[in-house]
Amino acid sequence: MVTAVSTDTAAEAAGAAYAPTERTVPSRARERAHYDRETVHSILDAAYLCHLGFVRDGAPVVLPTLYARVGERLYLHGSTGSRPMLAAGRPDPGLPVCVTVTHVDGLVLAKSAFHHSINYRSVVAHGTAYQVTDEAEARMALDALVDAVVAGRSADSRPANAKELAATAVIRLDLEQVSAKIRTGGVNDEPEDLALPHWSGVVPVARTYGTPEPSEGQDPAVALPDYLTEL
Amino acid sequence: MVTAVSTDTAAEAAGAAYAPTERTVPSRARERAHYDRETVHSILDAAYLCHLGFVRDGAPVVLPTLYARVGERLYLHGSTGSRPMLAAGRPDPGLPVCVTVTHVDGLVLAKSAFHHSINYRSVVAHGTAYQVTDEAEARMALDALVDAVVAGRSADSRPANAKELAATAVIRLDLEQVSAKIRTGGVNDEPEDLALPHWSGVVPVARTYGTPEPSEGQDPAVALPDYLTEL
């Protein structure tokens, strides 16, 4: 039985970097690529929505879906009837996937159209996804998926019952062929453009949370939990 | 010569829906799928970052990149040396792609872990991308790409010169096999869960912009443009 704990290897504990491979070295802007675990994990842990890519009938498919990182694995879930879950459920060879996570941090507005850019942090993970068949690992992953959206939430909700568990497929991807890419900082204007009359600079972009809206008819005695007021 | 204008067909003007195909009908939650142009366009026009999927050596690759919609086409750009741009530059057969755009609008926290969800709007476009070889179309697309990030910005920046244009590849994808998927509204708690003590409701999520940070050393006489104060 494979469990998430078994992926906490000595290499990971030591914070060793992911080995760059032909697949994870970008064809351009290589100075923006990062392979150290700390950077990759921090980008992954700051989000909960990824874009899952797989191949169907020879063509690419990209779907938004939730994920959670546990140690050196990503977990994703879906209906047992969904296409990628079915494909990943084949015992051999699993489902080749690409999982990409992107944060937009700023709009980089240069004097020239050409030097316009985005400040961002992204992680791209390649590999083969397999369905999780061990119930304990699946339950752990489902908790992690809820906690990835709101830390502390899994302990404050009813766990899946047998019927719900049977309707949910969980897949996992080992973090092996992984890289981060980061663009940060200011504008790279050309020296000869500096005198142009166009405003140049960076507009910060952030994700913000609004006031939580309780479900209609909810018992008013149910207080807003601390983990939501701290979002 | 193909121009973007030629795609403004009578069907589009009439607001006809995209025809659902085997590829664009989701395998689950079909009630969330939408095919009308107004819905699809509004989701596409509210973002500027997509996740581009393509197949490389038989495996999926998903990369974040900017895009712009012009009529019934999406335009994406990149370095002429980047992998998808090179692949799309082959005159035949182009590059099979999947372009996915996702907005997260809310965290849906149910009494049960199982009914946790995300309020979102997404568009998935399948098709074959081709490199734009006509210079006028490429320039129009590059303006649209800048304006997708900040409306009105392309007119307030220096256009690409010949060298910059030569270094930039533009690819286009006709909007034909397209669908939107939307989850909105409140929590779908099970009736038997309503009395549970866990808070249930929706936390709105929004993208916000911070105070624009002008480039260092910029002439203070260059005022912050109106299109940025209105962001």
Tab-separated table of C-alpha atoms in Angstrom:
chain	number	residue	atom	x	y	z
A	1	MET	CA	0.000	0.000	0.000
A	2	VAL	CA	1.380	3.367	-0.951
A	3	THR	CA	0.662	6.248	1.387
A	4	ALA	CA	1.456	9.918	1.157
A	5	VAL	CA	3.795	9.649	4.096
A	6	SER	CA	6.093	7.353	2.190
A	7	THR	CA	6.922	10.191	-0.206
A	8	ASP	CA	8.592	12.244	2.506
A	9	THR	CA	12.039	11.164	1.482
A	10	ALA	CA	15.345	12.325	2.831
A	11	ALA	CA	15.862	14.380	-0.302
A	12	GLU	CA	12.649	16.251	0.342
A	13	ALA	CA	13.471	16.810	3.990
A	14	ALA	CA	16.775	18.264	2.926
A	15	GLY	CA	14.976	20.658	0.610
A	16	ALA	CA	16.771	19.339	-2.448
A	17	ALA	CA	15.698	20.782	-5.753
A	18	TYR	CA	13.734	18.922	-8.402
A	19	ALA	CA	16.102	17.771	-11.106
A	20	PRO	CA	15.551	19.812	-14.273
A	21	THR	CA	14.641	17.615	-17.218
A	22	GLU	CA	14.226	18.189	-20.896
A	23	ARG	CA	10.533	18.539	-20.201
A	24	THR	CA	10.813	21.053	-17.370
A	25	VAL	CA	13.419	23.431	-18.767
A	26	PRO	CA	11.514	26.185	-20.559
A	27	SER	CA	12.399	27.020	-24.136
A	28	ARG	CA	12.698	30.702	-23.209
A	29	ALA	CA	13.116	33.017	-20.199
A	30	ARG	CA	15.113	30.307	-18.416
A	31	GLU	CA	16.256	32.847	-15.841
A	32	ARG	CA	12.671	32.797	-14.553
A	33	ALA	CA	12.690	29.041	-13.924
A	34	HIS	CA	13.076	27.656	-10.405
A	35	TYR	CA	13.442	24.067	-9.277
A	36	ASP	CA	13.871	24.300	-5.516
A	37	ARG	CA	11.175	22.599	-3.483
A	38	GLU	CA	10.546	25.576	-1.227
A	39	THR	CA	9.636	27.810	-4.149
A	40	VAL	CA	7.555	25.165	-5.902
A	41	HIS	CA	5.688	24.209	-2.731
A	42	SER	CA	4.976	27.798	-1.718
A	43	ILE	CA	3.383	28.510	-5.104
A	44	LEU	CA	1.343	25.316	-4.958
A	45	ASP	CA	0.227	25.911	-1.378
A	46	ALA	CA	-0.978	29.444	-2.090
A	47	ALA	CA	-3.637	28.229	-4.533
A	48	TYR	CA	-6.338	25.614	-4.763
A	49	LEU	CA	-7.353	25.752	-8.404
A	50	CYS	CA	-5.188	24.179	-11.071
A	51	HIS	CA	-5.593	23.576	-14.768
A	52	LEU	CA	-5.381	19.871	-15.499
A	53	GLY	CA	-4.222	18.900	-18.966
A	54	PHE	CA	-4.599	15.478	-20.506
A	55	VAL	CA	-4.891	13.988	-23.954
A	56	ARG	CA	-8.174	12.692	-25.273
A	57	ASP	CA	-8.441	11.129	-28.714
A	58	GLY	CA	-5.069	12.636	-29.547
A	59	ALA	CA	-6.133	16.198	-28.684
A	60	PRO	CA	-5.334	18.245	-25.582
A	61	VAL	CA	-7.983	18.944	-22.946
A	62	VAL	CA	-7.511	21.510	-20.176
A	63	LEU	CA	-9.993	21.624	-17.303
A	64	PRO	CA	-10.005	23.763	-14.161
A	65	THR	CA	-10.168	21.696	-11.015
A	66	LEU	CA	-9.237	21.789	-7.347
A	67	TYR	CA	-6.036	20.243	-6.047
A	68	ALA	CA	-4.068	19.880	-2.848
A	69	ARG	CA	-0.403	19.204	-2.224
A	70	VAL	CA	0.509	16.646	0.417
A	71	GLY	CA	4.242	16.167	0.707
A	72	GLU	CA	5.535	15.257	-2.726
A	73	ARG	CA	2.141	14.530	-4.230
A	74	LEU	CA	-0.694	16.454	-5.757
A	75	TYR	CA	-4.195	15.148	-5.249
A	76	LEU	CA	-7.134	16.004	-7.504
A	77	HIS	CA	-10.651	14.724	-7.320
A	78	GLY	CA	-13.749	14.455	-9.415
A	79	SER	CA	-16.804	12.419	-10.139
A	80	THR	CA	-16.030	8.784	-10.728
A	81	GLY	CA	-17.822	9.232	-14.043
A	82	SER	CA	-15.683	12.101	-15.328
A	83	ARG	CA	-13.382	11.447	-18.238
A	84	PRO	CA	-9.977	12.062	-16.662
A	85	MET	CA	-10.936	10.135	-13.538
A	86	LEU	CA	-12.030	7.156	-15.607
A	87	ALA	CA	-8.842	7.297	-17.656
A	88	ALA	CA	-6.653	7.565	-14.547
A	89	GLY	CA	-8.466	4.595	-13.082
A	90	ARG	CA	-7.010	2.229	-15.631
A	91	PRO	CA	-4.429	0.309	-13.640
A	92	ASP	CA	-1.945	0.540	-16.453
A	93	PRO	CA	-0.675	2.950	-17.681
A	94	GLY	CA	-2.546	5.661	-15.713
A	95	LEU	CA	-3.165	9.056	-17.250
A	96	PRO	CA	-0.351	11.299	-18.525
A	97	VAL	CA	-1.177	14.749	-17.211
A	98	CYS	CA	0.171	18.242	-16.863
A	99	VAL	CA	-0.992	20.188	-13.818
A	100	THR	CA	-0.435	23.936	-13.960
A	101	VAL	CA	-1.007	26.498	-11.216
A	102	THR	CA	-0.736	30.215	-11.871
A	103	HIS	CA	-0.935	33.301	-9.674
A	104	VAL	CA	-1.169	36.718	-11.302
A	105	ASP	CA	0.617	39.292	-9.122
A	106	GLY	CA	0.777	42.376	-11.288
A	107	LEU	CA	0.252	44.048	-14.628
A	108	VAL	CA	3.531	45.297	-16.051
A	109	LEU	CA	2.835	48.297	-18.263
A	110	ALA	CA	5.849	49.396	-20.259
A	111	LYS	CA	6.363	52.406	-22.478
A	112	SER	CA	6.406	49.989	-25.417
A	113	ALA	CA	3.684	47.462	-26.217
A	114	PHE	CA	6.405	44.834	-26.653
A	115	HIS	CA	7.640	45.055	-23.057
A	116	HIS	CA	4.217	44.729	-21.496
A	117	SER	CA	4.142	41.717	-19.242
A	118	ILE	CA	2.563	40.104	-16.218
A	119	ASN	CA	4.127	39.478	-12.854
A	120	TYR	CA	3.212	35.915	-12.029
A	121	ARG	CA	4.180	32.765	-10.210
A	122	SER	CA	3.426	29.441	-11.838
A	123	VAL	CA	4.187	25.779	-11.365
A	124	VAL	CA	3.985	23.156	-14.076
A	125	ALA	CA	4.010	19.499	-13.042
A	126	HIS	CA	4.261	16.717	-15.596
A	127	GLY	CA	3.727	13.045	-14.958
A	128	THR	CA	1.299	10.182	-14.833
A	129	ALA	CA	-1.739	10.360	-12.578
A	130	TYR	CA	-3.143	7.269	-10.924
A	131	GLN	CA	-6.401	6.731	-9.127
A	132	VAL	CA	-6.126	6.376	-5.381
A	133	THR	CA	-7.605	3.031	-4.382
A	134	ASP	CA	-6.726	2.973	-0.689
A	135	GLU	CA	-9.616	4.384	1.333
A	136	ALA	CA	-7.448	5.916	4.044
A	137	GLU	CA	-5.349	7.732	1.462
A	138	ALA	CA	-8.482	8.886	-0.360
A	139	ARG	CA	-9.977	10.273	2.855
A	140	MET	CA	-6.727	12.029	3.715
A	141	ALA	CA	-6.657	13.533	0.212
A	142	LEU	CA	-10.271	14.699	0.425
A	143	ASP	CA	-9.519	16.431	3.724
A	144	ALA	CA	-6.483	18.059	2.122
A	145	LEU	CA	-8.606	19.228	-0.820
A	146	VAL	CA	-11.065	20.957	1.511
A	147	ASP	CA	-8.258	22.447	3.604
A	148	ALA	CA	-6.487	23.729	0.488
A	149	VAL	CA	-9.477	25.982	-0.157
A	150	VAL	CA	-9.914	27.084	3.464
A	151	ALA	CA	-7.325	25.953	6.000
A	152	GLY	CA	-8.999	24.262	8.937
A	153	ARG	CA	-12.277	23.601	7.170
A	154	SER	CA	-12.107	19.806	6.898
A	155	ALA	CA	-12.263	19.472	10.676
A	156	ASP	CA	-15.367	21.675	10.663
A	157	SER	CA	-17.552	19.782	8.191
A	158	ARG	CA	-19.166	16.375	7.971
A	159	PRO	CA	-16.777	13.828	6.419
A	160	ALA	CA	-17.878	11.939	3.338
A	161	ASN	CA	-20.148	8.990	3.999
A	162	ALA	CA	-19.753	5.690	2.156
A	163	LYS	CA	-22.045	6.705	-0.691
A	164	GLU	CA	-20.290	10.042	-1.195
A	165	LEU	CA	-16.891	8.384	-1.046
A	166	ALA	CA	-17.954	5.856	-3.669
A	167	ALA	CA	-19.046	8.686	-5.971
A	168	THR	CA	-15.719	10.502	-5.700
A	169	ALA	CA	-12.575	9.582	-7.553
A	170	VAL	CA	-9.243	10.813	-6.261
A	171	ILE	CA	-6.156	10.843	-8.420
A	172	ARG	CA	-2.582	11.542	-7.454
A	173	LEU	CA	0.463	12.852	-9.233
A	174	ASP	CA	3.932	12.467	-7.776
A	175	LEU	CA	5.939	15.689	-7.927
A	176	GLU	CA	8.979	14.689	-9.949
A	177	GLN	CA	9.033	16.570	-13.231
A	178	VAL	CA	8.233	19.967	-11.793
A	179	SER	CA	9.324	23.524	-12.319
A	180	ALA	CA	8.258	26.967	-11.176
A	181	LYS	CA	8.405	30.100	-13.253
A	182	ILE	CA	8.340	33.560	-11.702
A	183	ARG	CA	8.278	37.040	-13.130
A	184	THR	CA	8.593	39.768	-10.532
A	185	GLY	CA	9.779	43.337	-10.263
A	186	GLY	CA	9.404	46.382	-12.426
A	187	VAL	CA	9.269	47.342	-16.055
A	188	ASN	CA	12.056	46.614	-18.536
A	189	ASP	CA	11.735	49.716	-20.639
A	190	GLU	CA	14.222	50.278	-23.447
A	191	PRO	CA	16.536	53.217	-22.675
A	192	GLU	CA	15.416	54.976	-25.841
A	193	ASP	CA	11.768	54.722	-24.730
A	194	LEU	CA	12.191	56.360	-21.328
A	195	ALA	CA	11.298	59.830	-22.564
A	196	LEU	CA	8.029	58.692	-24.133
A	197	PRO	CA	4.937	60.311	-22.587
A	198	HIS	CA	3.249	56.990	-21.700
A	199	TRP	CA	2.889	56.077	-18.021
A	200	SER	CA	5.088	53.120	-17.123
A	201	GLY	CA	4.826	50.975	-14.033
A	202	VAL	CA	3.266	48.005	-12.324
A	203	VAL	CA	-0.329	47.575	-11.167
A	204	PRO	CA	-0.476	45.049	-8.310
A	205	VAL	CA	-3.117	42.338	-8.640
A	206	ALA	CA	-4.453	40.384	-5.691
A	207	ARG	CA	-7.194	37.921	-4.897
A	208	THR	CA	-9.499	39.186	-2.187
A	209	TYR	CA	-12.362	37.707	-0.238
A	210	GLY	CA	-15.693	39.391	0.353
A	211	THR	CA	-17.971	39.166	3.353
A	212	PRO	CA	-19.053	35.547	3.887
A	213	GLU	CA	-22.731	35.031	3.021
A	214	PRO	CA	-24.376	32.458	5.304
A	215	SER	CA	-26.814	29.979	3.791
A	216	GLU	CA	-30.451	31.023	3.969
A	217	GLY	CA	-32.282	29.711	6.938
A	218	GLN	CA	-29.138	28.780	8.794
A	219	ASP	CA	-29.428	28.691	12.564
A	220	PRO	CA	-28.166	32.145	13.662
A	221	ALA	CA	-26.462	30.450	16.582
A	222	VAL	CA	-23.903	29.055	14.139
A	223	ALA	CA	-21.146	31.652	14.349
A	224	LEU	CA	-18.785	32.555	11.541
A	225	PRO	CA	-15.680	30.454	12.234
A	226	ASP	CA	-12.355	32.135	12.971
A	227	TYR	CA	-10.704	30.571	9.928
A	228	LEU	CA	-13.096	32.578	7.752
A	229	THR	CA	-12.691	35.892	9.518
A	230	GLU	CA	-8.935	35.486	9.017
A	231	LEU	CA	-9.148	34.870	5.268
B	1	MET	CA	-5.826	36.930	-46.746
B	2	VAL	CA	-7.906	36.087	-43.736
B	3	THR	CA	-8.741	38.894	-41.368
B	4	ALA	CA	-10.536	38.895	-38.085
B	5	VAL	CA	-13.351	40.923	-39.563
B	6	SER	CA	-14.263	38.116	-41.937
B	7	THR	CA	-15.290	35.979	-38.981
B	8	ASP	CA	-18.124	38.312	-38.041
B	9	THR	CA	-20.707	36.177	-39.691
B	10	ALA	CA	-24.436	36.617	-39.712
B	11	ALA	CA	-24.735	33.793	-37.215
B	12	GLU	CA	-22.511	35.622	-34.797
B	13	ALA	CA	-24.316	38.908	-35.283
B	14	ALA	CA	-27.547	37.106	-34.503
B	15	GLY	CA	-26.044	35.819	-31.290
B	16	ALA	CA	-26.518	32.209	-32.296
B	17	ALA	CA	-25.117	29.636	-29.915
B	18	TYR	CA	-22.090	27.493	-30.571
B	19	ALA	CA	-23.202	24.045	-31.620
B	20	PRO	CA	-22.531	21.534	-28.846
B	21	THR	CA	-20.269	18.723	-30.017
B	22	GLU	CA	-19.135	15.474	-28.527
B	23	ARG	CA	-16.027	17.326	-27.428
B	24	THR	CA	-17.779	20.261	-25.773
B	25	VAL	CA	-20.548	18.488	-23.878
B	26	PRO	CA	-19.208	17.801	-20.391
B	27	SER	CA	-19.369	14.293	-19.018
B	28	ARG	CA	-21.002	15.590	-15.856
B	29	ALA	CA	-22.872	18.633	-14.461
B	30	ARG	CA	-24.322	19.306	-17.909
B	31	GLU	CA	-26.797	21.743	-16.406
B	32	ARG	CA	-23.826	24.063	-15.845
B	33	ALA	CA	-22.838	24.090	-19.524
B	34	HIS	CA	-23.648	27.085	-21.742
B	35	TYR	CA	-23.174	27.513	-25.456
B	36	ASP	CA	-24.597	30.951	-26.215
B	37	ARG	CA	-22.111	33.433	-27.608
B	38	GLU	CA	-23.014	36.197	-25.159
B	39	THR	CA	-22.125	34.043	-22.160
B	40	VAL	CA	-18.961	32.656	-23.718
B	41	HIS	CA	-17.759	36.062	-24.885
B	42	SER	CA	-18.463	37.758	-21.564
B	43	ILE	CA	-16.370	35.181	-19.703
B	44	LEU	CA	-13.542	35.465	-22.219
B	45	ASP	CA	-13.613	39.268	-22.208
B	46	ALA	CA	-13.419	39.494	-18.421
B	47	ALA	CA	-9.976	37.840	-18.330
B	48	TYR	CA	-6.636	38.070	-20.064
B	49	LEU	CA	-4.836	34.974	-18.826
B	50	CYS	CA	-5.665	31.567	-20.228
B	51	HIS	CA	-4.178	28.124	-19.852
B	52	LEU	CA	-3.039	26.820	-23.229
B	53	GLY	CA	-2.937	23.072	-23.639
B	54	PHE	CA	-1.141	21.241	-26.409
B	55	VAL	CA	0.459	17.860	-26.944
B	56	ARG	CA	4.220	17.444	-27.043
B	57	ASP	CA	5.801	14.057	-27.658
B	58	GLY	CA	2.452	12.477	-26.889
B	59	ALA	CA	2.102	14.126	-23.467
B	60	PRO	CA	-0.031	17.097	-22.454
B	61	VAL	CA	1.517	20.485	-21.738
B	62	VAL	CA	-0.404	23.333	-20.076
B	63	LEU	CA	1.105	26.806	-19.993
B	64	PRO	CA	-0.323	30.082	-18.695
B	65	THR	CA	-0.334	32.789	-21.322
B	66	LEU	CA	-2.149	35.966	-22.331
B	67	TYR	CA	-4.931	35.984	-24.878
B	68	ALA	CA	-7.434	38.318	-26.450
B	69	ARG	CA	-10.754	37.687	-28.151
B	70	VAL	CA	-11.461	39.513	-31.402
B	71	GLY	CA	-14.821	38.559	-32.853
B	72	GLU	CA	-14.861	34.804	-33.247
B	73	ARG	CA	-11.141	34.322	-32.724
B	74	LEU	CA	-8.755	34.041	-29.857
B	75	TYR	CA	-5.250	35.408	-30.317
B	76	LEU	CA	-2.264	34.318	-28.251
B	77	HIS	CA	1.319	35.395	-28.599
B	78	GLY	CA	4.759	34.330	-27.592
B	79	SER	CA	8.372	34.289	-28.561
B	80	THR	CA	8.953	32.961	-32.057
B	81	GLY	CA	11.290	30.456	-30.418
B	82	SER	CA	8.761	29.031	-27.963
B	83	ARG	CA	7.598	25.482	-28.492
B	84	PRO	CA	3.876	26.002	-29.136
B	85	MET	CA	4.558	28.946	-31.422
B	86	LEU	CA	7.000	26.897	-33.489
B	87	ALA	CA	4.551	24.025	-33.681
B	88	ALA	CA	1.685	26.305	-34.683
B	89	GLY	CA	3.905	27.801	-37.364
B	90	ARG	CA	3.884	24.611	-39.381
B	91	PRO	CA	1.616	25.446	-42.282
B	92	ASP	CA	-0.043	22.057	-42.064
B	93	PRO	CA	-1.626	20.878	-39.840
B	94	GLY	CA	-1.207	23.678	-37.263
B	95	LEU	CA	-1.312	22.915	-33.560
B	96	PRO	CA	-4.245	21.169	-31.848
B	97	VAL	CA	-4.898	23.182	-28.708
B	98	CYS	CA	-7.280	23.606	-25.841
B	99	VAL	CA	-7.592	27.110	-24.419
B	100	THR	CA	-9.218	27.350	-21.001
B	101	VAL	CA	-10.180	30.487	-19.088
B	102	THR	CA	-11.406	30.333	-15.496
B	103	HIS	CA	-12.727	32.911	-13.056
B	104	VAL	CA	-13.154	31.952	-9.406
B	105	ASP	CA	-16.125	33.828	-7.936
B	106	GLY	CA	-16.685	32.201	-4.582
B	107	LEU	CA	-15.878	29.457	-2.112
B	108	VAL	CA	-18.921	27.305	-1.442
B	109	LEU	CA	-18.651	25.868	2.066
B	110	ALA	CA	-21.247	23.239	2.787
B	111	LYS	CA	-22.100	21.433	6.002
B	112	SER	CA	-20.630	18.296	4.398
B	113	ALA	CA	-17.155	18.015	2.888
B	114	PHE	CA	-18.742	16.374	-0.159
B	115	HIS	CA	-20.841	19.413	-1.108
B	116	HIS	CA	-17.996	21.891	-0.895
B	117	SER	CA	-17.568	23.585	-4.222
B	118	ILE	CA	-16.370	26.673	-6.039
B	119	ASN	CA	-18.469	29.270	-7.787
B	120	TYR	CA	-16.742	29.793	-11.099
B	121	ARG	CA	-17.123	30.753	-14.722
B	122	SER	CA	-14.997	28.962	-17.286
B	123	VAL	CA	-14.684	28.645	-21.027
B	124	VAL	CA	-13.007	25.772	-22.819
B	125	ALA	CA	-12.163	26.195	-26.511
B	126	HIS	CA	-10.899	23.308	-28.606
B	127	GLY	CA	-9.437	23.531	-32.068
B	128	THR	CA	-6.354	23.983	-34.173
B	129	ALA	CA	-4.192	27.064	-33.755
B	130	TYR	CA	-2.373	28.602	-36.678
B	131	GLN	CA	0.329	31.204	-36.773
B	132	VAL	CA	-0.761	34.592	-38.046
B	133	THR	CA	1.368	35.495	-41.024
B	134	ASP	CA	-0.351	38.693	-42.150
B	135	GLU	CA	1.368	41.688	-40.556
B	136	ALA	CA	-1.777	43.798	-40.288
B	137	GLU	CA	-3.606	40.988	-38.519
B	138	ALA	CA	-0.627	40.401	-36.227
B	139	ARG	CA	-0.501	44.091	-35.290
B	140	MET	CA	-4.235	44.152	-34.663
B	141	ALA	CA	-3.885	41.062	-32.460
B	142	LEU	CA	-0.976	42.544	-30.496
B	143	ASP	CA	-3.032	45.677	-29.816
B	144	ALA	CA	-5.921	43.477	-28.692
B	145	LEU	CA	-3.601	41.526	-26.382
B	146	VAL	CA	-2.474	44.736	-24.663
B	147	ASP	CA	-6.016	46.054	-24.453
B	148	ALA	CA	-7.255	42.761	-22.984
B	149	VAL	CA	-5.050	43.411	-19.964
B	150	VAL	CA	-5.903	47.115	-19.658
B	151	ALA	CA	-8.576	48.527	-21.950
B	152	GLY	CA	-7.257	51.548	-23.802
B	153	ARG	CA	-3.602	50.807	-23.171
B	154	SER	CA	-2.518	49.940	-26.723
B	155	ALA	CA	-3.228	53.500	-27.875
B	156	ASP	CA	-1.049	54.779	-25.015
B	157	SER	CA	2.155	52.830	-25.675
B	158	ARG	CA	4.740	52.626	-28.419
B	159	PRO	CA	3.723	50.044	-31.051
B	160	ALA	CA	6.093	47.218	-31.845
B	161	ASN	CA	8.932	48.093	-34.203
B	162	ALA	CA	10.048	45.771	-36.976
B	163	LYS	CA	12.564	43.940	-34.785
B	164	GLU	CA	10.059	43.412	-31.975
B	165	LEU	CA	7.402	42.267	-34.429
B	166	ALA	CA	9.833	39.752	-35.922
B	167	ALA	CA	10.534	38.342	-32.459
B	168	THR	CA	6.851	37.847	-31.664
B	169	ALA	CA	4.726	34.991	-32.897
B	170	VAL	CA	0.947	35.367	-32.883
B	171	ILE	CA	-1.343	32.383	-33.135
B	172	ARG	CA	-5.078	32.306	-33.600
B	173	LEU	CA	-7.822	29.890	-32.728
B	174	ASP	CA	-11.257	30.126	-34.309
B	175	LEU	CA	-14.057	29.861	-31.765
B	176	GLU	CA	-16.016	26.875	-32.988
B	177	GLN	CA	-15.811	24.040	-30.483
B	178	VAL	CA	-16.498	26.142	-27.417
B	179	SER	CA	-18.458	25.833	-24.225
B	180	ALA	CA	-18.833	27.730	-20.984
B	181	LYS	CA	-19.413	26.206	-17.601
B	182	ILE	CA	-20.801	28.177	-14.693
B	183	ARG	CA	-21.471	27.365	-11.057
B	184	THR	CA	-23.234	30.121	-9.178
B	185	GLY	CA	-25.490	30.551	-6.186
B	186	GLY	CA	-25.545	29.071	-2.740
B	187	VAL	CA	-24.809	25.840	-0.970
B	188	ASN	CA	-26.507	22.540	-1.795
B	189	ASP	CA	-26.654	21.118	1.688
B	190	GLU	CA	-28.399	17.785	2.231
B	191	PRO	CA	-31.601	18.232	4.243
B	192	GLU	CA	-30.327	15.858	6.895
B	193	ASP	CA	-27.187	17.989	7.336
B	194	LEU	CA	-28.938	21.295	7.998
B	195	ALA	CA	-28.878	20.915	11.763
B	196	LEU	CA	-25.125	20.267	11.873
B	197	PRO	CA	-23.180	22.921	13.807
B	198	HIS	CA	-20.836	23.791	10.901
B	199	TRP	CA	-21.151	27.225	9.298
B	200	SER	CA	-22.491	26.953	5.766
B	201	GLY	CA	-22.357	29.630	3.114
B	202	VAL	CA	-20.443	31.295	0.315
B	203	VAL	CA	-17.307	33.417	0.563
B	204	PRO	CA	-17.114	35.780	-2.432
B	205	VAL	CA	-13.775	35.877	-4.244
B	206	ALA	CA	-12.692	38.767	-6.413
B	207	ARG	CA	-9.627	39.996	-8.212
B	208	THR	CA	-8.576	43.432	-7.092
B	209	TYR	CA	-5.981	45.937	-8.194
B	210	GLY	CA	-3.583	47.770	-5.902
B	211	THR	CA	-2.204	51.266	-6.231
B	212	PRO	CA	-0.223	51.563	-9.482
B	213	GLU	CA	3.529	51.810	-8.850
B	214	PRO	CA	5.251	54.081	-11.372
B	215	SER	CA	8.633	53.043	-12.749
B	216	GLU	CA	11.595	54.493	-10.900
B	217	GLY	CA	12.945	57.666	-12.353
B	218	GLN	CA	9.863	58.301	-14.431
B	219	ASP	CA	9.201	61.928	-15.310
B	220	PRO	CA	6.700	63.042	-12.602
B	221	ALA	CA	4.922	65.038	-15.294
B	222	VAL	CA	3.615	61.736	-16.717
B	223	ALA	CA	0.237	61.462	-15.019
B	224	LEU	CA	-1.483	58.228	-14.119
B	225	PRO	CA	-3.858	57.621	-17.032
B	226	ASP	CA	-7.612	57.536	-16.474
B	227	TYR	CA	-7.866	53.929	-17.655
B	228	LEU	CA	-5.745	52.912	-14.666
B	229	THR	CA	-7.594	54.936	-12.056
B	230	GLU	CA	-10.772	53.250	-13.269
B	231	LEU	CA	-9.440	49.697	-12.930
